[in-house]
Amino acid sequence: MTPDPDATPNATPTTEHAAPLADDTPARGSDPNAQTTPRQTRRPYRHSRPVFDRPVRIHSEYARRLVSERQFRPAMTALYGLDVILRLIATEAEADQVETVIATRLSELSQELVAERERLHAELERYDLLAVRPRYTQPIDLRVQIASPHIGAYTNLILELDQLMMAIDTLWLSGVLSNKEHTERQIAWRNRLGAAGQSFIDLHRYAYAEAERRGQREAVDRESRAGLQGFDTDEEESEEPEAD
């Protein structure tokens, strides 16, 4: 066999040296997940906030309507959201101004409810009805998350309203009030508290727009979701009543 003229004499055949291919096998002693697991981003810090889980029973029809999904939850979300926004973006003067508006509205309503309760108490006493209390066919049980003092105060107002409605119902069932007087009184008081809740929603909408203008929308959304879950009801959701 004729020897290859280009071959090196007495050379041992070797494999051609080429650039090594990438190897997916991790080196000995290295983390097997180091090259395959994407780097994890840090989760945003979440504050541990105090809350009360308060059990609440509502008896009367018009108080029930105030704690419906459509009205009570937006008002609670607004009150808590205002606390979040003030903490994140407001100056001390701005925060004091908004706090004063909310506290004044809640305090005025509380005073009005107390005055009306005393007046109804005297009326029930006049007709010897203090020991009389109607039974309600569809009361509802709620567990309200009290995540701010303002939410607690608004919840107390609704409980006060429920007691007023029960007194008005007692006077009506006993023949003291006419059908018209009964309905007008209940709607008037329901509308007062409903208007207060709507004013808080409007104030929150304005503050949220200001937070967005200052570039704090994501921070506000994150804090609001983390801090407030709302309320739970023990009954199945029913259709909303028709507006009066």
PDB file of N, CA and C in Angstrom, residues 172-208:
ATOM      1  N   TRP A 172     -95.361  51.312  62.879  1.00  0.00           N
ATOM      2  CA  TRP A 172     -96.253  51.048  61.739  1.00  0.00           C
ATOM      3  C   TRP A 172     -97.124  49.816  61.989  1.00  0.00           C
ATOM      4  N   LEU A 173     -96.508  48.718  62.432  1.00  0.00           N
ATOM      5  CA  LEU A 173     -97.270  47.496  62.686  1.00  0.00           C
ATOM      6  C   LEU A 173     -98.288  47.685  63.806  1.00  0.00           C
ATOM      7  N   SER A 174     -98.011  48.622  64.705  1.00  0.00           N
ATOM      8  CA  SER A 174     -98.926  48.890  65.823  1.00  0.00           C
ATOM      9  C   SER A 174    -100.007  49.902  65.458  1.00  0.00           C
ATOM     10  N   GLY A 175    -100.002  50.384  64.224  1.00  0.00           N
ATOM     11  CA  GLY A 175    -101.032  51.299  63.768  1.00  0.00           C
ATOM     12  C   GLY A 175    -100.779  52.757  64.079  1.00  0.00           C
ATOM     13  N   VAL A 176     -99.602  53.080  64.605  1.00  0.00           N
ATOM     14  CA  VAL A 176     -99.292  54.472  64.935  1.00  0.00           C
ATOM     15  C   VAL A 176     -98.949  55.262  63.674  1.00  0.00           C
ATOM     16  N   LEU A 177     -98.240  54.660  62.752  1.00  0.00           N
ATOM     17  CA  LEU A 177     -97.857  55.300  61.497  1.00  0.00           C
ATOM     18  C   LEU A 177     -98.691  54.752  60.346  1.00  0.00           C
ATOM     19  N   SER A 178     -99.026  55.630  59.406  1.00  0.00           N
ATOM     20  CA  SER A 178     -99.707  55.180  58.193  1.00  0.00           C
ATOM     21  C   SER A 178     -98.706  54.533  57.250  1.00  0.00           C
ATOM     22  N   ASN A 179     -99.218  53.893  56.226  1.00  0.00           N
ATOM     23  CA  ASN A 179     -98.322  53.284  55.232  1.00  0.00           C
ATOM     24  C   ASN A 179     -97.401  54.328  54.600  1.00  0.00           C
ATOM     25  N   LYS A 180     -97.967  55.490  54.293  1.00  0.00           N
ATOM     26  CA  LYS A 180     -97.178  56.545  53.659  1.00  0.00           C
ATOM     27  C   LYS A 180     -96.086  57.055  54.590  1.00  0.00           C
ATOM     28  N   GLU A 181     -96.457  57.329  55.860  1.00  0.00           N
ATOM     29  CA  GLU A 181     -95.463  57.816  56.821  1.00  0.00           C
ATOM     30  C   GLU A 181     -94.356  56.789  57.033  1.00  0.00           C
ATOM     31  N   HIS A 182     -94.739  55.537  57.101  1.00  0.00           N
ATOM     32  CA  HIS A 182     -93.782  54.446  57.306  1.00  0.00           C
ATOM     33  C   HIS A 182     -92.751  54.410  56.181  1.00  0.00           C
ATOM     34  N   THR A 183     -93.236  54.439  54.956  1.00  0.00           N
ATOM     35  CA  THR A 183     -92.339  54.353  53.800  1.00  0.00           C
ATOM     36  C   THR A 183     -91.477  55.601  53.666  1.00  0.00           C
ATOM     37  N   GLU A 184     -92.078  56.767  53.844  1.00  0.00           N
ATOM     38  CA  GLU A 184     -91.330  58.015  53.681  1.00  0.00           C
ATOM     39  C   GLU A 184     -90.199  58.133  54.695  1.00  0.00           C
ATOM     40  N   ARG A 185     -90.454  57.765  55.939  1.00  0.00           N
ATOM     41  CA  ARG A 185     -89.410  57.852  56.964  1.00  0.00           C
ATOM     42  C   ARG A 185     -88.248  56.913  56.643  1.00  0.00           C
ATOM     43  N   GLN A 186     -88.582  55.709  56.252  1.00  0.00           N
ATOM     44  CA  GLN A 186     -87.521  54.734  55.993  1.00  0.00           C
ATOM     45  C   GLN A 186     -86.682  55.124  54.783  1.00  0.00           C
ATOM     46  N   ILE A 187     -87.333  55.559  53.723  1.00  0.00           N
ATOM     47  CA  ILE A 187     -86.588  55.946  52.525  1.00  0.00           C
ATOM     48  C   ILE A 187     -85.709  57.163  52.803  1.00  0.00           C
ATOM     49  N   ALA A 188     -86.230  58.121  53.579  1.00  0.00           N
ATOM     50  CA  ALA A 188     -85.456  59.331  53.872  1.00  0.00           C
ATOM     51  C   ALA A 188     -84.167  58.994  54.619  1.00  0.00           C
ATOM     52  N   TRP A 189     -84.255  58.114  55.613  1.00  0.00           N
ATOM     53  CA  TRP A 189     -83.056  57.763  56.372  1.00  0.00           C
ATOM     54  C   TRP A 189     -82.116  56.878  55.562  1.00  0.00           C
ATOM     55  N   ARG A 190     -82.665  55.979  54.787  1.00  0.00           N
ATOM     56  CA  ARG A 190     -81.806  55.158  53.924  1.00  0.00           C
ATOM     57  C   ARG A 190     -81.028  56.038  52.955  1.00  0.00           C
ATOM     58  N   ASN A 191     -81.703  57.045  52.402  1.00  0.00           N
ATOM     59  CA  ASN A 191     -81.051  57.928  51.433  1.00  0.00           C
ATOM     60  C   ASN A 191     -79.957  58.783  52.075  1.00  0.00           C
ATOM     61  N   ARG A 192     -80.136  59.157  53.336  1.00  0.00           N
ATOM     62  CA  ARG A 192     -79.094  59.945  54.008  1.00  0.00           C
ATOM     63  C   ARG A 192     -77.790  59.163  54.104  1.00  0.00           C
ATOM     64  N   LEU A 193     -77.888  57.925  54.549  1.00  0.00           N
ATOM     65  CA  LEU A 193     -76.668  57.131  54.661  1.00  0.00           C
ATOM     66  C   LEU A 193     -76.128  56.747  53.293  1.00  0.00           C
ATOM     67  N   GLY A 194     -77.032  56.484  52.354  1.00  0.00           N
ATOM     68  CA  GLY A 194     -76.580  56.169  51.004  1.00  0.00           C
ATOM     69  C   GLY A 194     -75.855  57.336  50.362  1.00  0.00           C
ATOM     70  N   ALA A 195     -76.345  58.557  50.610  1.00  0.00           N
ATOM     71  CA  ALA A 195     -75.688  59.745  50.062  1.00  0.00           C
ATOM     72  C   ALA A 195     -74.304  59.934  50.671  1.00  0.00           C
ATOM     73  N   ALA A 196     -74.171  59.621  51.961  1.00  0.00           N
ATOM     74  CA  ALA A 196     -72.850  59.720  52.592  1.00  0.00           C
ATOM     75  C   ALA A 196     -71.877  58.739  51.956  1.00  0.00           C
ATOM     76  N   GLY A 197     -72.332  57.504  51.757  1.00  0.00           N
ATOM     77  CA  GLY A 197     -71.476  56.516  51.110  1.00  0.00           C
ATOM     78  C   GLY A 197     -71.056  56.951  49.719  1.00  0.00           C
ATOM     79  N   GLN A 198     -71.993  57.542  48.968  1.00  0.00           N
ATOM     80  CA  GLN A 198     -71.668  58.005  47.620  1.00  0.00           C
ATOM     81  C   GLN A 198     -70.680  59.159  47.658  1.00  0.00           C
ATOM     82  N   SER A 199     -70.776  60.015  48.668  1.00  0.00           N
ATOM     83  CA  SER A 199     -69.821  61.129  48.771  1.00  0.00           C
ATOM     84  C   SER A 199     -68.409  60.614  49.026  1.00  0.00           C
ATOM     85  N   PHE A 200     -68.286  59.524  49.787  1.00  0.00           N
ATOM     86  CA  PHE A 200     -66.962  58.939  50.014  1.00  0.00           C
ATOM     87  C   PHE A 200     -66.419  58.323  48.722  1.00  0.00           C
ATOM     88  N   ILE A 201     -67.312  57.707  47.953  1.00  0.00           N
ATOM     89  CA  ILE A 201     -66.902  57.125  46.673  1.00  0.00           C
ATOM     90  C   ILE A 201     -66.414  58.219  45.723  1.00  0.00           C
ATOM     91  N   ASP A 202     -67.134  59.339  45.676  1.00  0.00           N
ATOM     92  CA  ASP A 202     -66.732  60.454  44.810  1.00  0.00           C
ATOM     93  C   ASP A 202     -65.394  61.045  45.253  1.00  0.00           C
ATOM     94  N   LEU A 203     -65.205  61.165  46.557  1.00  0.00           N
ATOM     95  CA  LEU A 203     -63.947  61.706  47.074  1.00  0.00           C
ATOM     96  C   LEU A 203     -62.781  60.782  46.743  1.00  0.00           C
ATOM     97  N   HIS A 204     -63.020  59.484  46.854  1.00  0.00           N
ATOM     98  CA  HIS A 204     -61.973  58.514  46.510  1.00  0.00           C
ATOM     99  C   HIS A 204     -61.643  58.572  45.024  1.00  0.00           C
ATOM    100  N   ARG A 205     -62.655  58.740  44.196  1.00  0.00           N
ATOM    101  CA  ARG A 205     -62.415  58.821  42.751  1.00  0.00           C
ATOM    102  C   ARG A 205     -61.516  60.017  42.421  1.00  0.00           C
ATOM    103  N   TYR A 206     -61.763  61.131  43.074  1.00  0.00           N
ATOM    104  CA  TYR A 206     -60.931  62.321  42.852  1.00  0.00           C
ATOM    105  C   TYR A 206     -59.498  62.074  43.332  1.00  0.00           C
ATOM    106  N   ALA A 207     -59.361  61.473  44.531  1.00  0.00           N
ATOM    107  CA  ALA A 207     -58.023  61.215  45.080  1.00  0.00           C
ATOM    108  C   ALA A 207     -57.265  60.198  44.231  1.00  0.00           C
ATOM    109  N   TYR A 208     -57.977  59.212  43.699  1.00  0.00           N
ATOM    110  CA  TYR A 208     -57.333  58.199  42.860  1.00  0.00           C
ATOM    111  C   TYR A 208     -56.805  58.830  41.573  1.00  0.00           C
TER     112      TYR A 208
END
